[in-house]
Short mmCIF file of N, CA, C and O in Angstrom, two decimals:
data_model
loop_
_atom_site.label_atom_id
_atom_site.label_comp_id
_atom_site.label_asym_id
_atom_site.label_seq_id
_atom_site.Cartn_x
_atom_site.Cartn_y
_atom_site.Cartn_z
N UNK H 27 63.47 -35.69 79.06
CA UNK H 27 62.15 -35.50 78.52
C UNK H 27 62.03 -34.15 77.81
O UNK H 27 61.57 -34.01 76.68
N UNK H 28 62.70 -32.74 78.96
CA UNK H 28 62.77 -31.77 77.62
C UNK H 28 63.15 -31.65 76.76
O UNK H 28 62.62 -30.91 75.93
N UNK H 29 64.37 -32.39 76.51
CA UNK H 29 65.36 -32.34 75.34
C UNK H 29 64.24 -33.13 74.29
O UNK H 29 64.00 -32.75 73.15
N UNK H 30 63.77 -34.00 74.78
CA UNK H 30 62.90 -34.62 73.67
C UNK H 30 61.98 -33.99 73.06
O UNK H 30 61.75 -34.17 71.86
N UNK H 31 61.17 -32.95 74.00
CA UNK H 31 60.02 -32.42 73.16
C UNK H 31 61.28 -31.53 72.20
O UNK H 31 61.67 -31.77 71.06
N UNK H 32 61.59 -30.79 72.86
CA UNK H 32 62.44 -29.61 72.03
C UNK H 32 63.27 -29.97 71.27
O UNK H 32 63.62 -28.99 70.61
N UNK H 33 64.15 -31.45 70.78
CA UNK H 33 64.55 -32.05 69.38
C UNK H 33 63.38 -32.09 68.68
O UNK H 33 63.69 -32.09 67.48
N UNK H 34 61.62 -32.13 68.89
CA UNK H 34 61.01 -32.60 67.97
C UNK H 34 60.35 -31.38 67.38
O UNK H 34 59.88 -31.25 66.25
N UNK H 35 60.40 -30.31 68.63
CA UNK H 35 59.70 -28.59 68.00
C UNK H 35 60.84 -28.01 67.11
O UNK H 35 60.50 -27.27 66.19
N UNK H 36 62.21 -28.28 67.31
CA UNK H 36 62.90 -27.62 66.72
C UNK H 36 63.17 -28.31 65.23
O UNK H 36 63.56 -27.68 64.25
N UNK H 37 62.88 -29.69 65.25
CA UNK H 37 63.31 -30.09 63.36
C UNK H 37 61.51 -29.99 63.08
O UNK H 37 61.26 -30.48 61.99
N UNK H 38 60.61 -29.62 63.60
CA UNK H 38 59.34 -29.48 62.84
C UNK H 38 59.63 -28.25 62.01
O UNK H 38 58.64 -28.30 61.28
N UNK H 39 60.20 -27.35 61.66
CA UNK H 39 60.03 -25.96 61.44
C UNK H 39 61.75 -25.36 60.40
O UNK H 39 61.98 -24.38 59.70
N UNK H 40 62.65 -26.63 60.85
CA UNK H 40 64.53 -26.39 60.66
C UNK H 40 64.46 -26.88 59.21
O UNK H 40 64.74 -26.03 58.37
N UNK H 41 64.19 -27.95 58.82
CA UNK H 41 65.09 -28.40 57.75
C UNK H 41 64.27 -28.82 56.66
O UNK H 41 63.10 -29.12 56.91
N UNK H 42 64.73 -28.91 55.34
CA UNK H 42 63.72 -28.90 54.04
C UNK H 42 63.21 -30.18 54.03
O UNK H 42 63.85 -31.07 54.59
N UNK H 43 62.02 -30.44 53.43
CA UNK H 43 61.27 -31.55 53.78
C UNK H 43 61.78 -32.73 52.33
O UNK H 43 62.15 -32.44 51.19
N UNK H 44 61.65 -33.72 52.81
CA UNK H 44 61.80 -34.79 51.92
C UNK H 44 60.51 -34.84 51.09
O UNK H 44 59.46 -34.24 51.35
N UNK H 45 60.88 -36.09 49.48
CA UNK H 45 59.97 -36.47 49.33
C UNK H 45 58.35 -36.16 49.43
O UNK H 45 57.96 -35.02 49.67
N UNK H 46 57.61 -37.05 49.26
CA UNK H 46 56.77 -36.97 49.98
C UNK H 46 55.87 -37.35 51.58
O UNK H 46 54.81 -37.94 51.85
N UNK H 47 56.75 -36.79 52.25
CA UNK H 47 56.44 -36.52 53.82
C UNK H 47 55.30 -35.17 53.69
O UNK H 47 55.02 -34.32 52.84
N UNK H 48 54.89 -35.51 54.91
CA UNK H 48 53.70 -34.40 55.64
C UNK H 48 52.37 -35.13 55.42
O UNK H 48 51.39 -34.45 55.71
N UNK H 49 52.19 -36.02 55.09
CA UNK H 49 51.18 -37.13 54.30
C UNK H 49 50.93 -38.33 55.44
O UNK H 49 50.03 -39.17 55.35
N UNK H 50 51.77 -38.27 56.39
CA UNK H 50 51.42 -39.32 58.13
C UNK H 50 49.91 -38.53 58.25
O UNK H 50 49.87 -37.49 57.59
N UNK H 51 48.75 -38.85 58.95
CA UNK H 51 47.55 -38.47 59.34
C UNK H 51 48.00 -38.21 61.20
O UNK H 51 49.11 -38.45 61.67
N UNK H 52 46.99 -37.76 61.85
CA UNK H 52 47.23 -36.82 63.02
C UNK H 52 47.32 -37.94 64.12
O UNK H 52 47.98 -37.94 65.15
N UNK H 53 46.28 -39.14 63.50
CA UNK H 53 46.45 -40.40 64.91
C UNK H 53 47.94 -41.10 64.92
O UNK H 53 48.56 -41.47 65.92
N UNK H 54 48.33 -41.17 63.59
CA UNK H 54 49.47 -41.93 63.55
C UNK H 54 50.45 -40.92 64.11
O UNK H 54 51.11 -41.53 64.95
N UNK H 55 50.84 -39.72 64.03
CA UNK H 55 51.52 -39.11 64.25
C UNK H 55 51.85 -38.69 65.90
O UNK H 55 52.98 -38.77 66.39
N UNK H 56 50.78 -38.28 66.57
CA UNK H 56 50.30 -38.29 67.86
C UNK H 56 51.16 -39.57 68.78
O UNK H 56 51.97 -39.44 69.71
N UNK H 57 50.51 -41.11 67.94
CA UNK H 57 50.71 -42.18 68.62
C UNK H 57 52.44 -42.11 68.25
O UNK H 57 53.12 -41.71 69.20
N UNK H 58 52.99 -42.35 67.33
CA UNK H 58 54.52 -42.07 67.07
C UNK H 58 55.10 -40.76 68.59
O UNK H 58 56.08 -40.58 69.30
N UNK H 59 54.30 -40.41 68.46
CA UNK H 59 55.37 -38.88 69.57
C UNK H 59 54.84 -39.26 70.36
O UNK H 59 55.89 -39.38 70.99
N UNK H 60 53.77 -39.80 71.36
CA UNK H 60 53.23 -40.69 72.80
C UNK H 60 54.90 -41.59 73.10
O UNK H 60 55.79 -41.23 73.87
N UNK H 61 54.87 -42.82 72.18
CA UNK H 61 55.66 -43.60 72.59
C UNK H 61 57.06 -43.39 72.23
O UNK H 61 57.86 -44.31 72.44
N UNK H 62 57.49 -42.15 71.64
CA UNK H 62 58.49 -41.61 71.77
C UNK H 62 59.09 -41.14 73.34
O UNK H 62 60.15 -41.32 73.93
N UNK H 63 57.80 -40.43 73.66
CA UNK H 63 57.96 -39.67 74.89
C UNK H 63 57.95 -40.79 75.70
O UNK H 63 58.90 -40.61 76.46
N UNK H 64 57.52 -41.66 75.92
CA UNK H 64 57.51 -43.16 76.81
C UNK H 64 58.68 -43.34 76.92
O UNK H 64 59.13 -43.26 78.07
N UNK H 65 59.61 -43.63 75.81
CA UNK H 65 60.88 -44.06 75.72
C UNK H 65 62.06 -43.24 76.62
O UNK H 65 63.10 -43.68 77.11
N UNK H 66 61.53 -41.95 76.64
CA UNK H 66 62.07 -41.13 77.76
C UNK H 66 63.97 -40.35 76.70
O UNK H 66 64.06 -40.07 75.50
N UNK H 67 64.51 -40.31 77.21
CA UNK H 67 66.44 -40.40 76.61
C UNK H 67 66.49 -41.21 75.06
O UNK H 67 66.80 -40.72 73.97
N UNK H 68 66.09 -42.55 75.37
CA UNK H 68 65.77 -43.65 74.64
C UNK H 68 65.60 -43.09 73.29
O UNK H 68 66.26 -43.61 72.38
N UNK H 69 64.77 -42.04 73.02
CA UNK H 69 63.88 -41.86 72.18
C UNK H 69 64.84 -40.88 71.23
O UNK H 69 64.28 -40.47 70.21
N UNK H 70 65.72 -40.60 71.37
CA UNK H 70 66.66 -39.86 70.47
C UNK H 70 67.52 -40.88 69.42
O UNK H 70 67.95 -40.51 68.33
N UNK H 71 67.70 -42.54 70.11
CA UNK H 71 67.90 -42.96 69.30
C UNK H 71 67.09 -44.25 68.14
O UNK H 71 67.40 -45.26 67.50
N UNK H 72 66.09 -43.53 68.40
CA UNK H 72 64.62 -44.18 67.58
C UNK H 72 64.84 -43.54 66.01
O UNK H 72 65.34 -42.47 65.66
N UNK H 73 64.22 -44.76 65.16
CA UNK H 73 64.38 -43.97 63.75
C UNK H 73 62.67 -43.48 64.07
O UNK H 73 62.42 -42.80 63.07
N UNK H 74 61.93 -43.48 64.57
CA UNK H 74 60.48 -42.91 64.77
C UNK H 74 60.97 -41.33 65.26
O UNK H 74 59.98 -40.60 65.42
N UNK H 75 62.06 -40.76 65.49
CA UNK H 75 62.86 -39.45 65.54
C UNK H 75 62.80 -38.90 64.30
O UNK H 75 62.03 -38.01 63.95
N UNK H 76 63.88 -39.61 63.45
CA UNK H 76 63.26 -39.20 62.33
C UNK H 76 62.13 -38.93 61.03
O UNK H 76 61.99 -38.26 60.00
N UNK H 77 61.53 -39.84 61.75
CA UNK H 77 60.03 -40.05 60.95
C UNK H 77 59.56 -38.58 60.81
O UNK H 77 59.38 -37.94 59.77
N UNK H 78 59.37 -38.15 62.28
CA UNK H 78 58.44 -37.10 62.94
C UNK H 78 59.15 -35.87 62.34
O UNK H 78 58.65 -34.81 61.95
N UNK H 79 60.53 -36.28 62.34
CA UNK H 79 60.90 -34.77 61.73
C UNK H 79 60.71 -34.43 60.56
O UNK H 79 60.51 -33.28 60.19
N UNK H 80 60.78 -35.83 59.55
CA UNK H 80 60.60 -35.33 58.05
C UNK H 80 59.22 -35.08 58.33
O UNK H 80 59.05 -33.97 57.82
N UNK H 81 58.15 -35.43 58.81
CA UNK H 81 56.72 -35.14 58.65
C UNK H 81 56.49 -33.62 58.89
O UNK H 81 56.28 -32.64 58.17
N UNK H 82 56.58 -33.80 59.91
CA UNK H 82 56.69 -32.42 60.82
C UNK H 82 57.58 -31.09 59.65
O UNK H 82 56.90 -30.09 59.41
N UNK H 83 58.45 -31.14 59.25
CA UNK H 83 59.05 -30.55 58.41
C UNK H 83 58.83 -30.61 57.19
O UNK H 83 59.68 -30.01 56.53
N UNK H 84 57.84 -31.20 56.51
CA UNK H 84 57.56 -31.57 55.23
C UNK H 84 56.10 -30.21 55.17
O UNK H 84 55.90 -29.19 54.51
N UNK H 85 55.08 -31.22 56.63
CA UNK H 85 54.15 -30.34 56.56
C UNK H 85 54.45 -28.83 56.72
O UNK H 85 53.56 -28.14 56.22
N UNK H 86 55.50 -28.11 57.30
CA UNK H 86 55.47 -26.84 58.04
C UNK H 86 56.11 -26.26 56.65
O UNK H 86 56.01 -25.06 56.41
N UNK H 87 56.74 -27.11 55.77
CA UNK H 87 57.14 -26.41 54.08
C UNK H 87 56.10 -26.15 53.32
O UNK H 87 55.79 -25.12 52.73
N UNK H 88 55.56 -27.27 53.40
CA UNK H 88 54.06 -27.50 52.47
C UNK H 88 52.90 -25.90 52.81
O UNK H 88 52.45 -25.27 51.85
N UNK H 89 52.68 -25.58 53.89
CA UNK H 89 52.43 -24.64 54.19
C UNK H 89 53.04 -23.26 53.94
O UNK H 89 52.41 -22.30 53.48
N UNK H 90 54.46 -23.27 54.33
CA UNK H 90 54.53 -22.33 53.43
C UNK H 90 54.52 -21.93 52.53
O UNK H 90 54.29 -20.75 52.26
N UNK H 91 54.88 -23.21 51.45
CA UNK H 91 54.65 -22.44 49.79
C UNK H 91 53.13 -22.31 49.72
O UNK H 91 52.63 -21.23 49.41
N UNK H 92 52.52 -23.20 49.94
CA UNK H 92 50.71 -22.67 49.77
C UNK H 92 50.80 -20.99 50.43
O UNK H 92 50.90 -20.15 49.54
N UNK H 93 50.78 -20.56 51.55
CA UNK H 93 50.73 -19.33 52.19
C UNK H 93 51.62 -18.37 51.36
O UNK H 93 51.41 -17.17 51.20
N UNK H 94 52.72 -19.15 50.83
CA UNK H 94 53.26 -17.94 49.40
C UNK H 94 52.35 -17.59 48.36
O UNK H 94 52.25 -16.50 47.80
N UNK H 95 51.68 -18.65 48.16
CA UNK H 95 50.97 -18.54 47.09
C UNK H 95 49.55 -18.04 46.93
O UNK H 95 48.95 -17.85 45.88
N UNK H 96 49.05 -17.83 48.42
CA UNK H 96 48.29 -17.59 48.76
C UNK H 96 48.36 -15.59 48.93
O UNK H 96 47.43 -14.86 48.60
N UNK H 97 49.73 -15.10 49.53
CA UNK H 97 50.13 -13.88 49.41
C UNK H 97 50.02 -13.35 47.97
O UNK H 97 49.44 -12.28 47.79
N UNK H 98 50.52 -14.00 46.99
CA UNK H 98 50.73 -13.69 45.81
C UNK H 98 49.68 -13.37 45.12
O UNK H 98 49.67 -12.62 44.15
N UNK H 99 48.54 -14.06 45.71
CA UNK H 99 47.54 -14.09 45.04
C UNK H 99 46.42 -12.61 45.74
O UNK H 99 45.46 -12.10 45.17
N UNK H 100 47.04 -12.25 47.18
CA UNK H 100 46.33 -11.11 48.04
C UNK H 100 45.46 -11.51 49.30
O UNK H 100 44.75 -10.87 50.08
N UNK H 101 45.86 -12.96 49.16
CA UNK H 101 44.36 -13.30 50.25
C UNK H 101 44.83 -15.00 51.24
O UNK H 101 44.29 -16.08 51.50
N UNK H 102 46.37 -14.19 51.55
CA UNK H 102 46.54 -15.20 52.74
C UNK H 102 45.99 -15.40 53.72
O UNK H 102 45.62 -14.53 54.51
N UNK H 103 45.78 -17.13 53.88
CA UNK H 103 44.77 -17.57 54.98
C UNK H 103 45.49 -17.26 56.43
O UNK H 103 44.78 -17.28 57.43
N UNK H 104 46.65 -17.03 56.51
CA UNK H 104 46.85 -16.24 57.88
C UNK H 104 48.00 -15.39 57.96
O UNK H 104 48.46 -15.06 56.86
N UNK H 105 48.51 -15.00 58.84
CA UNK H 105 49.30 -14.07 58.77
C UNK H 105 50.59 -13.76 59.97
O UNK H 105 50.87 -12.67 60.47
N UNK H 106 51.30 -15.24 60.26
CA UNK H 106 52.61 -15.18 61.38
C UNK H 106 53.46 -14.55 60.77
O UNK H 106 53.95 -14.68 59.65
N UNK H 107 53.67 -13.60 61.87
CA UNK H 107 55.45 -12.59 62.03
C UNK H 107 56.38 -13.93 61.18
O UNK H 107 56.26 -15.15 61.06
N UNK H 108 57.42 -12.73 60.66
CA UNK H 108 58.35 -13.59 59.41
C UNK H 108 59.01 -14.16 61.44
O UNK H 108 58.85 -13.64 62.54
N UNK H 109 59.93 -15.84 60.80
CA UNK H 109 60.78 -16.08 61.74
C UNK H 109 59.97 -17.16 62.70
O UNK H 109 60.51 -18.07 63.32
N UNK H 110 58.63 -16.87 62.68
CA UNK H 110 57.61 -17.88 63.72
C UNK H 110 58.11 -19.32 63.41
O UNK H 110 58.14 -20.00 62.39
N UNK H 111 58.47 -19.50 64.57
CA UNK H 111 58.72 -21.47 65.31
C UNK H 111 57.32 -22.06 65.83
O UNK H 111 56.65 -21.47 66.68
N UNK H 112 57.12 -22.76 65.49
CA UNK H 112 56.43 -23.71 66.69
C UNK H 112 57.21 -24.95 67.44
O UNK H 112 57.98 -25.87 67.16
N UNK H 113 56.45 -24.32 68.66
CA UNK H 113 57.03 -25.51 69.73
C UNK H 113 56.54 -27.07 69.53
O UNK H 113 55.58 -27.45 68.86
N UNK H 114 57.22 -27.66 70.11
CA UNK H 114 56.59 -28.98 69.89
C UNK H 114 55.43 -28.93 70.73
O UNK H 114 54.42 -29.44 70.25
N UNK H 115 55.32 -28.36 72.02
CA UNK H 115 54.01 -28.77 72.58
C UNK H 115 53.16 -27.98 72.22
O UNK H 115 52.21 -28.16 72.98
N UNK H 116 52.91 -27.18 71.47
CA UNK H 116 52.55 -26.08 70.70
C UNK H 116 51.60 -27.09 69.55
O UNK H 116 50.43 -27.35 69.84
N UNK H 117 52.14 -27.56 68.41
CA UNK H 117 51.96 -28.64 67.95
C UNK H 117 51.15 -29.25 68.53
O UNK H 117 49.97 -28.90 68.61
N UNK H 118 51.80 -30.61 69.23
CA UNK H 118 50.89 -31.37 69.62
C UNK H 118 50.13 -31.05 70.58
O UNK H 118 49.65 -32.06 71.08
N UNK H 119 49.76 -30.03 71.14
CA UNK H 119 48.36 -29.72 72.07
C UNK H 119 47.64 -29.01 70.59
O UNK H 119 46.48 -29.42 70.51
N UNK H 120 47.85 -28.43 69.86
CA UNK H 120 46.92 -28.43 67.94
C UNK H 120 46.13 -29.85 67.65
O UNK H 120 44.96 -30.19 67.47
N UNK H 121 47.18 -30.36 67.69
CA UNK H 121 47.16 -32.24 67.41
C UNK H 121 45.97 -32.42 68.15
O UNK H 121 44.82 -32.53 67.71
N UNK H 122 46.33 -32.45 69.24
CA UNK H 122 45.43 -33.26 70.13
C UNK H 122 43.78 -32.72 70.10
O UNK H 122 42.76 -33.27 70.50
N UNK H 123 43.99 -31.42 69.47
CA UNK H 123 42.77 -30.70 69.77
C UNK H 123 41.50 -30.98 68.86
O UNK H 123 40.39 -30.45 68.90
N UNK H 124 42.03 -31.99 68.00
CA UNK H 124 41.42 -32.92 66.58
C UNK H 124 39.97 -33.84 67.56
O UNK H 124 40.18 -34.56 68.54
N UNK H 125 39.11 -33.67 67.19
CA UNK H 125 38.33 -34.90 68.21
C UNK H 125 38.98 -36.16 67.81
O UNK H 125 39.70 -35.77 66.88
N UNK H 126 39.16 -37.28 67.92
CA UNK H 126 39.68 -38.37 68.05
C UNK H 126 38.87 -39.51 66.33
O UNK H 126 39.36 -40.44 65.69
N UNK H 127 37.93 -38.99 66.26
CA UNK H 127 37.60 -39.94 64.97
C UNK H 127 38.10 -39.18 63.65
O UNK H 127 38.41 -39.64 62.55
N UNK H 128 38.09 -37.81 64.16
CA UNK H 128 39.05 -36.91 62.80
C UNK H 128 40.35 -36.96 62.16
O UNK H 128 40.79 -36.86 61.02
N UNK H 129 40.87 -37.19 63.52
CA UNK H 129 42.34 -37.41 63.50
C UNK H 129 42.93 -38.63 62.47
O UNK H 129 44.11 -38.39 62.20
N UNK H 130 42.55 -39.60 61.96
CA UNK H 130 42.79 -40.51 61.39
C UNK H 130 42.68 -39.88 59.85
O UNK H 130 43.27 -40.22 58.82
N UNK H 131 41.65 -38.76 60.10
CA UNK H 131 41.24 -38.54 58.15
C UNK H 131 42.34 -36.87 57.60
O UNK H 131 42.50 -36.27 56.53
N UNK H 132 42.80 -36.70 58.87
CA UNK H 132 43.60 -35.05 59.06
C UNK H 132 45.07 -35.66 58.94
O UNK H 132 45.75 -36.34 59.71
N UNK H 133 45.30 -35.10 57.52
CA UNK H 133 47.32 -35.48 57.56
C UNK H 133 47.59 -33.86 58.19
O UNK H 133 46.86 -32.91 58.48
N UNK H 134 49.07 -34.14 58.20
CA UNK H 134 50.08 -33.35 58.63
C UNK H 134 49.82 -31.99 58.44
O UNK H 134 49.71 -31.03 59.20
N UNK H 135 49.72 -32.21 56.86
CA UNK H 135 49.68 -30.62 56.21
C UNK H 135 48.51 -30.28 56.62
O UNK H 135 48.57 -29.25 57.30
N UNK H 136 47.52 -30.69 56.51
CA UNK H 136 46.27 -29.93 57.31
C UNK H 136 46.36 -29.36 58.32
O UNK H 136 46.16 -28.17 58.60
N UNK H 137 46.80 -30.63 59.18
CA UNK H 137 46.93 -30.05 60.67
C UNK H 137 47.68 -28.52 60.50
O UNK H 137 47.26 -27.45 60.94
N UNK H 138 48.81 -28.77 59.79
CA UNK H 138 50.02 -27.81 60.28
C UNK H 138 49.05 -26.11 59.49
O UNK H 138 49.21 -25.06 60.10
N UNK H 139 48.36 -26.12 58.48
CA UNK H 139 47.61 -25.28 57.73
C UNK H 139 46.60 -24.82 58.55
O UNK H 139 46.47 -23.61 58.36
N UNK H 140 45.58 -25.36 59.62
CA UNK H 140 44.79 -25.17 60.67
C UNK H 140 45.35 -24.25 61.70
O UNK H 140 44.78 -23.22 62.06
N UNK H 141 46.96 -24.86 62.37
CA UNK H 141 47.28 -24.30 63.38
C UNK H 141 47.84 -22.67 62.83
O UNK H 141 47.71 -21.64 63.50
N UNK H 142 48.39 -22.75 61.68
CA UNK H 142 48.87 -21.05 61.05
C UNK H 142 47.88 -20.56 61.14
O UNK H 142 47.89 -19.67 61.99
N UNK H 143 46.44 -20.79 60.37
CA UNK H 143 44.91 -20.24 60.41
C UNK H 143 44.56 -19.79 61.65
O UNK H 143 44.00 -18.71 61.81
N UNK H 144 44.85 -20.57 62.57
CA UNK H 144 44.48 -20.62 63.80
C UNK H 144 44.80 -19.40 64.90
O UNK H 144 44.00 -18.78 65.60
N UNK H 145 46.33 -19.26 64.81
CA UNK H 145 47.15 -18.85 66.00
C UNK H 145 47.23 -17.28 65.24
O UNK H 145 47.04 -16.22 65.84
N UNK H 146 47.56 -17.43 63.70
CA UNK H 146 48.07 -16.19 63.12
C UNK H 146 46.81 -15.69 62.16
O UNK H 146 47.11 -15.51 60.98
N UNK H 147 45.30 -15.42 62.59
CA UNK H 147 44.39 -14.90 61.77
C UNK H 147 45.34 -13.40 60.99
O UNK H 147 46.10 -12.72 61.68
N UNK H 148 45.16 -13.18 59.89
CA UNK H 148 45.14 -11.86 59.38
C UNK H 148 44.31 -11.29 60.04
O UNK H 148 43.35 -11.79 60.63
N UNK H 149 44.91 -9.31 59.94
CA UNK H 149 43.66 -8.32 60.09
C UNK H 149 42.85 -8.10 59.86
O UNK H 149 42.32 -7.11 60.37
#
């Protein structure tokens, strides 16, 4: 079960995002990593593994070039130490923190743009 959360915190944040991923909304995403975690071991060899990672990794890119661009401009919306990971349960306790009728209208990149806002206010 740890190995599971921690395969899914560690490719949210590792590898360049595909396509257009980060575009899953927060219920679908949530419910994908629930019955991941159900699956227990199982769940490493789910292609719903990879789903989560291109999402997860799409959104946490998407954010950063906005937050580049946002520096560039003088007036980044937040401000994490260079190097910042998020954990997976880190993440999804963000996720979860959506009231439940929102979650359906909140993609990825939002979410993931909320939780930087969130955790890493500027001075």
């Amino acid at each position: 079960m740890k190995r599971l959360v921690a395969a899914i915190g560690l490719t949210l944040v590792a590898t360049p995002a595909l396509a257009a991923a980060g575009d899953m909304n927060v219920a679908t995403f949530l419910a994908k990593a629930d019955a991941l975690r159900a699956k227990g071991p199982l769940a490493l060899l789910s292609s719903d593994m990879n789903v989560l990672k291109t999402e997860g990794t799409a959104a946490g890119q998407a954010y950063r070039a906005q937050l580049a661009q946002e520096r560039a401009q003088g007036k980044p919306s937040s401000c994490p130490p260079r190097g910042t990971r998020i954990s997976s349960d880190q993440l999804l306790g963000h996720l979860r923190s959506y009231p439940a009728p929102a979650r359906p209208r909140t993609t990825m990149r939002t979410a993931m743009a909320d939780y930087f806002v969130k955790a890493f206010p500027c001075p």
